[in-house]
XYZ file of N, CA and C in Angstrom:
252
model
N 10.028 0.116 -8.958
C 10.107 1.114 -9.620
C 10.563 2.252 -9.165
N 11.548 2.982 -10.167
C 11.763 4.272 -9.501
C 11.090 5.411 -10.144
N 10.521 6.744 -9.717
C 10.418 7.760 -10.470
C 11.298 8.427 -10.575
N 11.770 9.168 -11.410
C 13.062 9.998 -11.673
C 12.417 11.292 -11.855
N 12.425 12.337 -11.116
C 11.949 13.870 -11.255
C 13.172 14.830 -11.338
N 13.123 15.379 -12.674
C 14.051 16.475 -12.734
C 13.351 17.901 -12.647
N 13.537 18.525 -11.560
C 13.027 19.858 -11.322
C 13.425 20.966 -12.357
N 12.320 21.643 -12.641
C 12.554 22.912 -13.318
C 13.390 23.856 -12.675
N 13.862 23.834 -11.616
C 14.947 24.827 -11.017
C 16.359 24.149 -11.047
N 16.411 22.985 -11.780
C 17.821 22.378 -11.787
C 18.201 21.475 -10.786
N 19.579 21.387 -10.811
C 20.027 20.492 -9.397
C 19.916 19.007 -10.063
N 20.103 18.231 -8.894
C 20.305 16.724 -9.123
C 18.912 16.261 -9.069
N 18.403 15.311 -9.881
C 17.121 14.848 -9.821
C 16.731 14.035 -8.596
N 15.295 14.008 -8.373
C 14.873 13.563 -7.284
C 14.416 11.957 -7.809
N 14.843 11.119 -6.848
C 14.445 9.503 -7.093
C 13.632 8.906 -6.000
N 12.616 8.272 -6.229
C 11.564 7.740 -5.489
C 11.277 6.471 -5.777
N 11.535 5.542 -4.796
C 10.834 4.049 -5.189
C 9.488 3.965 -4.503
N 8.578 3.801 -5.786
C 7.321 3.588 -5.671
C 6.768 2.238 -5.420
N 5.873 2.117 -4.878
C 5.258 0.652 -4.740
C 4.653 0.436 -6.055
N 4.342 -0.870 -6.202
C 4.164 -1.705 -7.708
C 2.837 -0.793 -8.022
N 1.648 -0.903 -7.030
C 0.427 -0.211 -7.167
C 0.721 1.071 -7.719
N 1.270 1.925 -6.889
C 1.660 3.384 -7.357
C 2.366 3.575 -8.481
N 3.262 2.647 -8.939
C 3.942 3.039 -10.165
C 3.144 2.459 -11.328
N 2.167 1.756 -11.313
C 1.173 1.056 -12.185
C 0.415 2.422 -12.435
N -0.310 2.913 -11.038
C -1.431 3.850 -11.488
C -0.968 5.241 -12.077
N 0.470 5.440 -11.535
C 1.077 6.980 -11.781
C 1.483 6.767 -13.473
N 1.999 5.546 -13.869
C 2.157 5.364 -15.216
C 1.311 5.670 -16.330
N 0.258 5.513 -15.856
C -1.128 5.864 -16.570
C -1.296 7.253 -16.528
N -1.110 8.039 -15.714
C -1.616 9.341 -15.565
C -0.396 10.277 -15.830
N 1.032 9.902 -15.847
C 1.964 10.696 -15.714
C 2.069 11.723 -16.844
N 1.734 11.401 -17.918
C 1.550 12.564 -19.176
C 0.748 13.748 -18.474
N -0.573 13.374 -18.088
C -1.695 14.196 -17.988
C -1.183 15.075 -16.659
N -0.492 14.536 -15.760
C 0.153 15.137 -14.610
C 1.284 16.288 -15.056
N 2.000 15.942 -16.078
C 3.127 16.781 -16.496
C 2.456 18.018 -17.062
N 1.547 17.841 -18.046
C 1.063 18.669 -18.851
C 0.015 19.816 -18.091
N -0.747 19.134 -16.764
C -1.722 19.877 -16.039
C -1.066 20.754 -14.999
N 0.378 20.042 -14.457
C 0.758 20.735 -13.433
C -0.076 20.339 -12.111
N -0.543 19.082 -12.310
C -1.558 18.835 -11.020
C -0.581 18.291 -9.816
N -1.087 18.175 -8.567
C -0.429 17.396 -7.615
C -0.877 16.130 -7.189
N -0.027 15.343 -6.861
C -0.278 13.870 -6.915
C 0.514 13.268 -5.459
N -0.015 12.455 -4.657
C 0.583 12.001 -3.866
C 0.739 10.342 -3.843
N 1.664 9.538 -4.397
C 1.817 8.316 -4.609
C 2.332 7.953 -3.356
N 2.063 6.264 -3.234
C 2.716 5.532 -1.870
C 3.839 5.187 -2.523
N 4.777 5.123 -1.450
C 6.414 4.595 -1.571
C 6.458 3.161 -1.317
N 7.363 2.748 -1.683
C 7.837 1.038 -1.332
C 7.773 0.891 0.077
N 8.231 1.884 0.850
C 8.245 1.516 2.224
C 6.879 1.979 2.915
N 5.792 2.240 2.177
C 4.599 2.569 2.657
C 4.284 4.045 3.033
N 5.149 4.875 3.026
C 5.212 6.328 3.044
C 4.435 6.812 1.766
N 3.882 8.098 1.766
C 3.438 9.051 0.893
C 4.225 10.098 0.532
N 4.234 10.415 -0.663
C 5.100 11.856 -1.023
C 4.393 12.606 -1.769
N 4.166 14.051 -1.544
C 3.487 14.978 -2.386
C 4.356 15.629 -3.402
N 3.712 15.410 -4.787
C 4.616 15.953 -5.628
C 3.719 17.020 -6.533
N 4.392 18.198 -6.514
C 3.567 19.371 -7.513
C 4.435 19.150 -8.831
N 3.825 18.516 -9.751
C 4.193 18.382 -11.128
C 4.435 19.815 -11.902
N 3.799 20.784 -11.376
C 3.805 22.082 -11.761
C 5.537 22.717 -11.989
N 6.419 22.078 -10.957
C 7.433 22.427 -10.840
C 8.635 21.159 -11.159
N 8.131 20.315 -12.052
C 8.785 19.051 -12.490
C 9.164 19.565 -14.079
N 10.286 19.662 -14.579
C 10.515 19.749 -16.005
C 10.361 18.616 -16.719
N 10.783 17.424 -16.470
C 10.949 16.124 -16.905
C 10.647 14.789 -15.900
N 9.634 13.666 -16.160
C 9.802 12.578 -15.289
C 10.039 11.475 -15.882
N 10.383 10.410 -15.461
C 10.502 9.224 -16.053
C 10.547 8.186 -15.049
N 10.183 6.654 -15.423
C 10.443 5.635 -14.743
C 11.787 4.960 -15.074
N 12.427 4.300 -14.057
C 13.637 3.456 -14.098
C 13.614 2.462 -13.210
N 14.709 1.393 -13.526
C 15.029 0.331 -12.535
C 16.120 0.872 -11.434
N 15.797 0.495 -10.161
C 16.756 0.716 -9.396
C 17.883 -0.273 -9.337
N 19.039 0.136 -9.149
C 20.086 -1.041 -9.012
C 20.053 -1.652 -7.766
N 20.351 -2.955 -7.646
C 20.127 -3.790 -6.558
C 20.333 -3.311 -5.024
N 21.437 -2.514 -4.938
C 21.907 -1.892 -3.775
C 21.635 -0.540 -3.319
N 20.825 0.143 -4.320
C 20.788 1.469 -3.986
C 19.604 1.794 -2.824
N 19.699 2.961 -2.305
C 18.862 3.514 -1.404
C 18.415 4.955 -1.812
N 16.889 4.940 -2.044
C 16.563 6.265 -2.541
C 15.430 6.344 -1.575
N 14.525 7.923 -1.677
C 13.417 7.978 -1.014
C 12.629 6.972 -1.163
N 12.209 6.610 0.026
C 10.926 5.451 0.092
C 11.246 4.050 -0.232
N 12.661 3.916 -0.120
C 13.117 2.397 -0.312
C 12.649 1.541 0.812
N 12.210 0.600 0.712
C 11.821 -0.318 1.713
C 13.179 -1.168 2.379
N 13.326 -1.243 3.632
C 14.361 -1.977 4.143
C 14.834 -3.404 3.555
N 15.635 -3.883 3.261
C 15.933 -5.163 2.332
C 16.655 -5.991 3.395
N 16.048 -7.224 3.615
C 17.019 -8.465 4.397
C 17.934 -8.713 3.934
N 19.034 -9.305 4.786
C 19.984 -9.795 4.038
C 21.332 -9.154 3.939
N 21.529 -7.875 4.134
C 22.339 -7.268 3.588
C 23.034 -6.546 4.761
N 24.343 -6.306 5.139
C 24.956 -5.537 5.755
C 25.532 -6.663 7.302
N 25.790 -6.014 8.259
C 26.073 -6.730 9.388
C 25.172 -6.934 10.363
N 24.981 -8.234 10.912
C 24.122 -8.437 11.965
C 24.570 -8.426 13.286
N 23.887 -7.858 14.328
C 24.470 -8.110 15.857
C 24.087 -9.250 16.257
């Protein structure tokens, strides 16, 4: 699952690959985080964490990642590219 954030300051959206557990937990709280402007630190697909200050987020939604996409937190996928 990808979390797509459109910042209040404009520009290109930020896209994060969330872990399955983090996506489920965040989905239940996203509306509350958006209205309260709280800070949250979800786990990414690669095991790292990202701190998001929802006070600066204009809109947020979940989306599916295309198969070959690489975004913040994407886990390395085996079987692609050249092998040495």
